[in-house]
Amino acid sequence: MKSKTYNFSPGPGKLPRSVLQNIQNELLDFNNSGMSIMEFGHRTKQIEELVNETAERVKRLMKLDDNYEVIFMQGGGCIQFVMIPMNFSEKGEKVDYIDTGYWTTKAIEEAEILERDVKVIASSADKEYNYIPDNFKTRPEAAYLHICSNNTIMGTQWHNYPKVEIPVVIDMSSDILSRAIDYSAFDLVYAHAQKTIGTAGVTVVAIKKSFLKGIQKGLPNMLDYNSHVEKKSIFHTPPVFSIYVVWKMLYWLENEIGGVDKMETINNKKAKLIYDFIDSSGFFKCTVESSSRSIMNVVFRAPTPEFDKTFVEDALKENIVGVEGHRSVGGLRASIYNPVSLEDVEVLVSFMKEFVRRYG
Ligand SMILES: *Cc1c(COP(=O)(O)O)cnc(C)c1O
């Protein structure tokens, strides 16, 4: 077994060691029950409490009040792309999207399949999605505006969210609870795991109650947000183990890190360390506009694709994994979600320095 691996994978990715150890310690005996968390029926009191407590913890950390419902769902980000137009608009109704690459492109496609009147009111496709658009206008009659907070593949992130008159729906799969923002500025926030908050198999959705009221009638139950809200995430068998990991992760965030503000400070330091080195290296390049750079996914490249390949290979020899860029864009990427520590990033930057010394 390797003593230590530095994991910069884009997702699923690193989990805090203390969380994994804690899970291991109680895997055979959850809360003195003599049973594993994986052996409980999903309608038992213990699981009902676990689910409710996890939802409360999400709300507390997002600083959401009782105007919001928090639910856990399956089907990942991809089912949200479908359910959002399905629930909050009808066929032919106007829905606005901002296209910032890969994931929003998928969301737009689903709304089009459902025959909504989709308008891409802004896009950064003209510059290979290397910036967040800041010039756009929503249609007053549109049912909602859909944006993606952090563009995991392109390495861009909203730093000033749009202020518009229509409801805003936001994909926060890769940056939820990584920084202290005003989450109540949104009508619906969704985040699949696993990036910043848990293990794969669960998606967290926070919905404003007033927005829920407008849901379409006649939807299949499973695809109706109200089914999940009414049954407090236990409309059907929920991913119990994944929710449990989210609960552990949030405990870690709240009690070991010290909350979202502290997390943001650490995340900013991590990102600054890498970007500063890239910009001063005269070797690596980050083509994302500086005002749009993500503090979660640092997308960069070496002078040639051959060097990119060598970088990934040499990194592996130092137990640094997950640094290749997404297959759709190439290059390199360091994903530095909440569980990745400042020390991990220092190891990566030292390796990058050594790489420049060797080949630069
Ligand atoms: C990873 C990711 C998703 C993934 O959705 P799944 O359907 O759960 O695979 C969606 N949106 C964003 C922004 C992501 O980074």
Coordinates of N, CA, C and O and ligand atoms in Angstrom, one line a residue, residues 10-11 75-79 81 103 148-153 171-174 190 192-193 195 203 337, ligand 1:
P10 N -10.8 15.3 -10.5 CA -12.0 16.3 -10.7 C -13.3 15.8 -10.1 O -14.2 16.5 -10.1
G11 N -13.4 14.5 -9.8 CA -14.6 14.0 -9.2 C -15.1 12.7 -9.8 O -15.1 12.7 -11.0
G75 N -29.7 10.4 -9.5 CA -29.7 10.7 -10.9 C -28.7 11.8 -11.2 O -28.6 12.2 -12.4
G76 N -28.0 12.3 -10.2 CA -26.9 13.2 -10.5 C -27.3 14.6 -11.0 O -28.5 14.9 -11.0
G77 N -26.3 15.4 -11.5 CA -26.6 16.7 -12.1 C -27.5 16.5 -13.3 O -28.4 17.3 -13.6
C78 N -27.3 15.3 -14.0 CA -27.9 15.2 -15.3 C -29.5 15.1 -15.2 O -30.2 15.6 -16.1
I79 N -30.0 14.5 -14.1 CA -31.5 14.5 -14.0 C -32.0 15.9 -13.7 O -33.1 16.2 -14.0
F81 N -30.9 18.6 -15.0 CA -30.9 19.3 -16.2 C -32.3 19.0 -16.9 O -32.9 19.9 -17.6
W103 N -21.1 21.6 -19.1 CA -22.3 21.2 -18.3 C -23.5 22.0 -18.7 O -24.6 21.5 -18.7
C148 N -24.3 28.0 -14.4 CA -23.5 27.0 -13.7 C -22.4 27.8 -12.9 O -21.7 28.6 -13.5
S149 N -22.4 27.6 -11.6 CA -21.5 28.5 -10.7 C -20.1 28.3 -11.0 O -19.3 29.2 -11.1
N150 N -19.7 27.0 -11.1 CA -18.2 26.7 -11.3 C -18.1 25.7 -12.5 O -18.7 24.7 -12.4
N151 N -17.4 26.1 -13.5 CA -17.3 25.3 -14.7 C -16.0 24.4 -14.6 O -14.9 24.8 -14.9
T152 N -16.3 23.2 -14.0 CA -15.4 22.2 -13.6 C -14.3 21.9 -14.7 O -13.2 21.7 -14.4
I153 N -14.8 21.9 -16.0 CA -13.9 21.5 -17.1 C -13.1 22.7 -17.7 O -12.0 22.6 -18.0
D171 N -26.4 25.5 -11.0 CA -25.7 24.2 -10.8 C -24.4 24.5 -10.0 O -23.5 25.2 -10.5
M172 N -24.4 24.1 -8.7 CA -23.2 24.3 -7.9 C -22.5 23.0 -7.6 O -21.9 22.8 -6.5
S173 N -22.6 22.1 -8.5 CA -22.0 20.7 -8.3 C -20.6 20.8 -7.8 O -20.1 19.9 -7.0
S174 N -19.8 21.7 -8.4 CA -18.4 21.7 -8.1 C -17.9 22.8 -7.2 O -16.7 23.0 -7.0
Y190 N -28.6 23.3 -7.0 CA -28.4 21.8 -7.0 C -26.9 21.5 -7.1 O -26.1 22.2 -7.7
H192 N -24.5 17.9 -7.3 CA -24.3 16.4 -7.2 C -23.1 16.2 -6.4 O -22.2 17.0 -6.2
A193 N -22.9 15.0 -5.9 CA -21.7 14.6 -5.3 C -21.1 13.6 -6.3 O -21.8 12.9 -7.0
K195 N -18.1 16.1 -5.4 CA -17.0 17.1 -5.6 C -16.6 17.7 -4.3 O -15.6 17.4 -3.8
T203 N -27.5 13.8 -4.8 CA -27.5 15.2 -5.2 C -28.3 16.0 -4.2 O -29.4 15.6 -3.8
Y337 N -10.8 20.8 -4.5 CA -12.0 20.9 -3.7 C -11.7 21.0 -2.2 O -10.6 20.7 -1.8
Ligands
LIG1 C1 -19.6 16.9 -12.3 C2 -20.6 17.9 -12.7 C3 -21.9 17.4 -13.0 C4 -22.2 15.9 -13.0 O1 -23.4 15.4 -13.0 P1 -23.7 13.9 -12.9 O2 -24.9 13.7 -13.7 O3 -23.9 13.6 -11.4 O4 -22.5 13.1 -13.4 C5 -22.9 18.4 -13.2 N1 -22.6 19.7 -13.2 C6 -21.3 20.1 -12.9 C7 -21.1 21.6 -12.9 C8 -20.3 19.2 -12.6 O5 -19.1 19.6 -12.4

